[in-house]
CSV table of C-alpha atoms and ligand atoms in Angstrom, one decimal:
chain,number,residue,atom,x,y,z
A,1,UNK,CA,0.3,8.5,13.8
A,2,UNK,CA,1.0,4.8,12.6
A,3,UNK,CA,3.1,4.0,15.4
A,4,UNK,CA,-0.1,4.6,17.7
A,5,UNK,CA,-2.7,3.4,15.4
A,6,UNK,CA,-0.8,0.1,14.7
A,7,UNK,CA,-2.6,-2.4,17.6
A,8,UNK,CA,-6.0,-2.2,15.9
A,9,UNK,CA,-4.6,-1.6,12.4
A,10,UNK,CA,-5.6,-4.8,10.8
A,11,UNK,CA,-8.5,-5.5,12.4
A,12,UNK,CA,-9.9,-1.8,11.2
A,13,UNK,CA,-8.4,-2.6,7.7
A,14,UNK,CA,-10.4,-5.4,7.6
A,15,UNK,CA,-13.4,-4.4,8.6
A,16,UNK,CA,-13.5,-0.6,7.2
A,17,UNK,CA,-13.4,-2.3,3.9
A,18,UNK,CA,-15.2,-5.4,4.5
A,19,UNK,CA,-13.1,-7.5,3.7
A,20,UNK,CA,-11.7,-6.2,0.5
A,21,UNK,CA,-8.3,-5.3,1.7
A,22,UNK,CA,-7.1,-8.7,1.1
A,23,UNK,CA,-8.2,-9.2,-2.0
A,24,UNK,CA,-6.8,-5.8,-3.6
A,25,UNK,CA,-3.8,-6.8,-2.4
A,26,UNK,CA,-3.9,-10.5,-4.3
A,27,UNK,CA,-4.5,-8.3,-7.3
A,28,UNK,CA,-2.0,-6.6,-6.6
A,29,UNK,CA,0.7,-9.4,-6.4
A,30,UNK,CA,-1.1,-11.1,-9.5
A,31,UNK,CA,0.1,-8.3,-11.6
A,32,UNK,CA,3.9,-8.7,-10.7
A,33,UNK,CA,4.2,-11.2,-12.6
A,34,UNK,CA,6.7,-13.1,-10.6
A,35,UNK,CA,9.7,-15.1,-12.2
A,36,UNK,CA,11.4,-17.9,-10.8
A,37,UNK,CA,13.1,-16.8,-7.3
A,38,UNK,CA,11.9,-13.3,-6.9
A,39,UNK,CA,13.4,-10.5,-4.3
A,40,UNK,CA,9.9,-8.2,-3.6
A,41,UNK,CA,10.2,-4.9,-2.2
A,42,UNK,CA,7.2,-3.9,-0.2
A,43,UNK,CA,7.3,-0.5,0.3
A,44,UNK,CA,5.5,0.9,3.4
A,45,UNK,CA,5.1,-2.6,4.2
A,46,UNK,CA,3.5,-2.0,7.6
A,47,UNK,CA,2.4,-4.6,9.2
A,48,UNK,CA,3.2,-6.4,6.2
A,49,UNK,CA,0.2,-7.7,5.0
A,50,UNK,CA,1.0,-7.3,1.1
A,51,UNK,CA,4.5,-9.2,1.7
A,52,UNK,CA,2.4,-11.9,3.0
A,53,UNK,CA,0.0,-11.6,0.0
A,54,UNK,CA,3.7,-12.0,-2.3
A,55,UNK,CA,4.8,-15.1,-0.4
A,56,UNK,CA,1.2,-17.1,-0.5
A,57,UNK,CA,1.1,-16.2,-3.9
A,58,UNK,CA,4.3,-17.7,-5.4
A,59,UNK,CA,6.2,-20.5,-3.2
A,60,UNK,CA,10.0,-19.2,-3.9
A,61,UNK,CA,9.3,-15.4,-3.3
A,62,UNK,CA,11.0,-13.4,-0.2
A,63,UNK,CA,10.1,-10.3,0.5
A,64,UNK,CA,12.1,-7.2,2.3
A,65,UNK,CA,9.3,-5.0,3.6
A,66,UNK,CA,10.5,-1.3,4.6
A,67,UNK,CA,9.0,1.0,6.6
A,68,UNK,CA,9.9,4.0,9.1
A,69,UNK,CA,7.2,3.0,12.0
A,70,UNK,CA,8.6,1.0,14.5
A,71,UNK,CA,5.0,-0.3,15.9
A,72,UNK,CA,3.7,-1.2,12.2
A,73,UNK,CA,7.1,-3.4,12.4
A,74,UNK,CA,6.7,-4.8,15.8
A,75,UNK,CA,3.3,-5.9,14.3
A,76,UNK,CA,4.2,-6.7,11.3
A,77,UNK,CA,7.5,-9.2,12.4
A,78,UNK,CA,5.0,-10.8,15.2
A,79,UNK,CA,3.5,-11.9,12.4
A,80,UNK,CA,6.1,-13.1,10.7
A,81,UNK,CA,7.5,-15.2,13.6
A,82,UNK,CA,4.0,-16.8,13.8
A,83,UNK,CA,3.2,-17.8,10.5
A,84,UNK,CA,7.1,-19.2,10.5
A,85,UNK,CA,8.2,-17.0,7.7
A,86,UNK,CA,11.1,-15.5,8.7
A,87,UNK,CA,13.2,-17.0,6.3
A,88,UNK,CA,11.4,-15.8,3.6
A,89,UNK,CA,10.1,-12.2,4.8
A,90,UNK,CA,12.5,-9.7,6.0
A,91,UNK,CA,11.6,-6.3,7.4
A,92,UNK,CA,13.8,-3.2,7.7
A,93,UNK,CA,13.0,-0.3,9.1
A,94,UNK,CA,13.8,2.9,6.7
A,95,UNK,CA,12.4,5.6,4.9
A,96,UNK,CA,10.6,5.3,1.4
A,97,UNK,CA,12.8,8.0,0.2
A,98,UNK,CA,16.2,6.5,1.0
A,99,UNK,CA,15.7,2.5,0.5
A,100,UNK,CA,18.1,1.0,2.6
A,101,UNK,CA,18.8,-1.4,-0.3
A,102,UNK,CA,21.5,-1.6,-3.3
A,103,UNK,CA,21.0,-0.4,-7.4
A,104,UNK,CA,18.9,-3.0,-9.0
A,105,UNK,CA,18.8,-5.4,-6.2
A,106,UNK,CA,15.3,-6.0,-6.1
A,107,UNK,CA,12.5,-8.2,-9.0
A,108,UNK,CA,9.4,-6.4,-8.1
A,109,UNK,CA,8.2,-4.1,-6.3
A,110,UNK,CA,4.6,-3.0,-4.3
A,111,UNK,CA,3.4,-0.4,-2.0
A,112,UNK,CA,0.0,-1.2,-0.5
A,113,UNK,CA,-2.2,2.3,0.6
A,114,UNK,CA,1.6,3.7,1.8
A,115,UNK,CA,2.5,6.4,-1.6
A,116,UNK,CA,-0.5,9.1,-0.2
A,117,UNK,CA,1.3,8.9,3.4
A,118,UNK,CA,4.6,9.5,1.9
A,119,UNK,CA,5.9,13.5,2.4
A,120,UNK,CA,7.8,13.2,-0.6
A,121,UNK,CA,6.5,10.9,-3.1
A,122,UNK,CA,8.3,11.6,-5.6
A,123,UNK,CA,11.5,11.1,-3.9
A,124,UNK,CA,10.1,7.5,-3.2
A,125,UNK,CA,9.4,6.9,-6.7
A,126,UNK,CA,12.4,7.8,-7.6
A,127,UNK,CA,14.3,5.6,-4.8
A,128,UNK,CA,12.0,2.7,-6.5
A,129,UNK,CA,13.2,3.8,-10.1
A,130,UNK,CA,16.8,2.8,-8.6
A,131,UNK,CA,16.2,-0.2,-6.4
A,132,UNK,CA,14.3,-2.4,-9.0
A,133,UNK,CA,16.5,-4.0,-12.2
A,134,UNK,CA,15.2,-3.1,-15.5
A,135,UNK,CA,11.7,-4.7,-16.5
A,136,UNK,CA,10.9,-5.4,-13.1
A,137,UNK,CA,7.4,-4.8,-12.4
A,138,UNK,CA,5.9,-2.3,-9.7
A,139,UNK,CA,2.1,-2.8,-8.7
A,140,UNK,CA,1.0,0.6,-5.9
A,141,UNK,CA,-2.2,0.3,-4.3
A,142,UNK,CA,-4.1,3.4,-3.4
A,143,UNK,CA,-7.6,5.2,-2.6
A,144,UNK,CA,-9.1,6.6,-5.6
A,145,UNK,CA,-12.9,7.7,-6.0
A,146,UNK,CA,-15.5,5.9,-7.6
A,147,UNK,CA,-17.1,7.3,-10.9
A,148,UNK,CA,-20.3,6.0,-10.8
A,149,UNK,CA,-22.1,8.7,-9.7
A,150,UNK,CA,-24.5,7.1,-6.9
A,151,UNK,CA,-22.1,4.7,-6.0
A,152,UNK,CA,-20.0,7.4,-5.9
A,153,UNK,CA,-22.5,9.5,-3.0
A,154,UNK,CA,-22.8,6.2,-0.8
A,155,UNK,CA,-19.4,5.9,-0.7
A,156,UNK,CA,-18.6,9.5,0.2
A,157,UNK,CA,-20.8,9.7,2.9
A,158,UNK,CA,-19.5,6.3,4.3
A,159,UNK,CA,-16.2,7.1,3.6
A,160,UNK,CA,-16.4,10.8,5.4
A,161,UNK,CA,-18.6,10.5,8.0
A,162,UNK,CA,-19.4,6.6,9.0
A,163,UNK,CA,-15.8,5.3,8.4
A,164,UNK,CA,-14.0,7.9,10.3
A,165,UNK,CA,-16.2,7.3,13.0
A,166,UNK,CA,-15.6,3.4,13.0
A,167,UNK,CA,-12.3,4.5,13.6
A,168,UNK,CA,-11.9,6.6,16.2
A,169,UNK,CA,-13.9,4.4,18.6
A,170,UNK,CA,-12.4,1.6,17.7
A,171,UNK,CA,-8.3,2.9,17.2
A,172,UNK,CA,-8.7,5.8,19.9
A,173,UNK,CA,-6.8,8.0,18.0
A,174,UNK,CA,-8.4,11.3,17.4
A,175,UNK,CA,-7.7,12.0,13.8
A,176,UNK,CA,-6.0,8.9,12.2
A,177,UNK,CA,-9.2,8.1,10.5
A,178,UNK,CA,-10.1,11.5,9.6
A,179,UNK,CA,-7.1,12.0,8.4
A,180,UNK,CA,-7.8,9.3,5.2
A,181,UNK,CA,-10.6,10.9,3.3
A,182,UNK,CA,-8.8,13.8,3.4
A,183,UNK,CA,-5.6,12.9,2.6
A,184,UNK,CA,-7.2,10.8,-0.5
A,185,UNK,CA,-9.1,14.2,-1.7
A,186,UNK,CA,-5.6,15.8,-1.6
A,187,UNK,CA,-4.2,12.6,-3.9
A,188,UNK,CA,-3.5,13.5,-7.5
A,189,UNK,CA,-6.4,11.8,-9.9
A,190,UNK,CA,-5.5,8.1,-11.3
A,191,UNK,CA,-4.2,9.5,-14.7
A,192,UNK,CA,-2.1,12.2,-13.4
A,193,UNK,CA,-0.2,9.9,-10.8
A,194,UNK,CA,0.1,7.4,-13.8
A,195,UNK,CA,2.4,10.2,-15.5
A,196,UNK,CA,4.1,10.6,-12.5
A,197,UNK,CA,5.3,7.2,-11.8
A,198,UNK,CA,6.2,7.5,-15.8
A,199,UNK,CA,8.5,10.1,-15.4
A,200,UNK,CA,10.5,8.2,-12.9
A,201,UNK,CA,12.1,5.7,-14.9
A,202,UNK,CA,9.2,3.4,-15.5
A,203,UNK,CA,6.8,2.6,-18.9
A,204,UNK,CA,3.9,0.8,-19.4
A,205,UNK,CA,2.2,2.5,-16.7
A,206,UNK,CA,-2.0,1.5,-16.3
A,207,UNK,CA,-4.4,2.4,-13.5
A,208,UNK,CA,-6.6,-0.1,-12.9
A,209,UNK,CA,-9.9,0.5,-11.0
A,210,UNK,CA,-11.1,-1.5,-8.4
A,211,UNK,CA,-14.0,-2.1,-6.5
A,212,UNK,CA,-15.9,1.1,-8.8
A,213,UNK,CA,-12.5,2.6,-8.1
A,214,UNK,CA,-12.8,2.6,-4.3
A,215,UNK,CA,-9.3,1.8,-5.2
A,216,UNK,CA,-6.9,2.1,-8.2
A,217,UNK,CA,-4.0,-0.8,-8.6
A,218,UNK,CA,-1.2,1.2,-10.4
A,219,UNK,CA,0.8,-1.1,-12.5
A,220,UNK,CA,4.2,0.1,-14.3
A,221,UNK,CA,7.5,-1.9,-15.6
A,222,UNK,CA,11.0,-0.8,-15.3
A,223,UNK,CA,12.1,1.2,-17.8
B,301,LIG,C1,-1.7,2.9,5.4
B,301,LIG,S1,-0.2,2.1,5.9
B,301,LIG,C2,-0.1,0.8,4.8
B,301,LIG,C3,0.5,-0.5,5.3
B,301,LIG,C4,0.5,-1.7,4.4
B,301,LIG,N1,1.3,-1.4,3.2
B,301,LIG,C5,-0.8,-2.1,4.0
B,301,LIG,O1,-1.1,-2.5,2.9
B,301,LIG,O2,-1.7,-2.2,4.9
B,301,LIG,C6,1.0,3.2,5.4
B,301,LIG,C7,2.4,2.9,5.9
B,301,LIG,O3,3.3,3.8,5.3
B,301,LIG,C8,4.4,4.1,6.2
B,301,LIG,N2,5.1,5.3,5.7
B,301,LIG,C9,4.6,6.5,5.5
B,301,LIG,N3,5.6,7.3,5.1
B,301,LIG,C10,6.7,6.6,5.0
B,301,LIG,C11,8.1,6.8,4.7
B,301,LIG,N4,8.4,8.1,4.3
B,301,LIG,N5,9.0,5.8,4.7
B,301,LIG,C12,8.6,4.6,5.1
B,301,LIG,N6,7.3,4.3,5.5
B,301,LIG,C13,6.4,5.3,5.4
B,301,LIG,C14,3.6,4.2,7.5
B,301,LIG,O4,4.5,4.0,8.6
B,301,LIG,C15,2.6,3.1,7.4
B,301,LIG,O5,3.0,1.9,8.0
């Protein structure tokens, strides 16, 4: 599914959320706290838009950014090349549940709207448990629901009918775009997926809302 989605990816990121996507993912990097010449993981990396948000946001980050579609990848290193960063961001293609990278190698770690995609999340969390050094921070982006109740309506109707809509005509693929709200009403709730990234190794776990909790920044620290 990403493989064909990935031409029009970050244009409909973009606009499906007005905007926003960028700045979550800021927040996102904000929270890692970065020390002096961090190694980031980003997890799901795509077309590596959050490894980007890592190395704007601190001037001796690299990044290696893993992922299993080849497309997002193409994508994502055209990118790379362009913007001249290839010393500094590295992508790999590989699975979130077998990081193709050593015990402890890694400062930080992200994944930006990738954990809900994952088959076996757990396994991933656990791969991320081993790949980060002790206090190392992790900061996952994902869909959540907001709580305000008509906020909450708006957004379900734009989010179920209008956005997947968007998407098809714009993507041409016949279910990608479906295929998020449903997968984000399948998603454990923000406290629940807190504990679970707790019980792989990690502690000081928070779930931030964003955005009325259109999106929920999960930020933990390696046990
Ligand atoms: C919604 S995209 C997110 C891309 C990017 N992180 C962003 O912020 O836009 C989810 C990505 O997760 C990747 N993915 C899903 N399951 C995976 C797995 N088991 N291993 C590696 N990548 C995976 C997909 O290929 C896709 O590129």
């Amino acid at each position: 599914m990403f493989d064909s989605i990935a031409p029009r990816y970050d244009l409909l990121n973009h606009v499906l959320s007005v905007g926003l996507d960028q700045k979550w993912r800021r927040r996102a990097v904000r929270e890692l706290q970065l020390g002096a010449v961090p190694r980031v993981l980003d997890l799901c990396t795509g077309t590596a838009d959050l490894a980007f948000a890592a190395v704007e946001h601190h001037a001796g980050a690299s990044v290696v950014g893993v992922d299993f579609s080849g497309a997002m990848l193409r994508f994502g290193l055209g990118k790379v090349r362009r913007a001249n960063m290839s010393g500094r961001i590295r992508l790999v293609r590989g699975d979130a549940t077998r990081i193709p990278l050593a015990n402890a190698s890694c400062d930080a770690g992200t994944i930006g709207f990738g954990i809900r995609n994952v088959a076996e999340p757990q396994r991933a969390l656990a791969e991320l448990g081993r790949v980060l050094r002790p206090g190392a921070r992790l900061a996952i982006l994902e869909f959540g629901q907001p709580r305000i109740p008509g906020i909450r309506t708006l957004y379900t109707w734009y989010f179920r009918y209008l956005l997947p809509a968007i998407g098809k005509l714009v993507s041409r693929h016949r279910s990608a775009y479906s295929y998020l709200p449903a997968s984000v009403g399948t998603f454990p709730p923000p406290a629940e997926f807190a504990k679970t990234i707790e019980s792989h190794g990690f502690v000081s776990v928070r779930a931030v809302p964003l955005t009325f909790g259109i999106v929920y920044l999960y930020v933990a620290t390696r046990r």
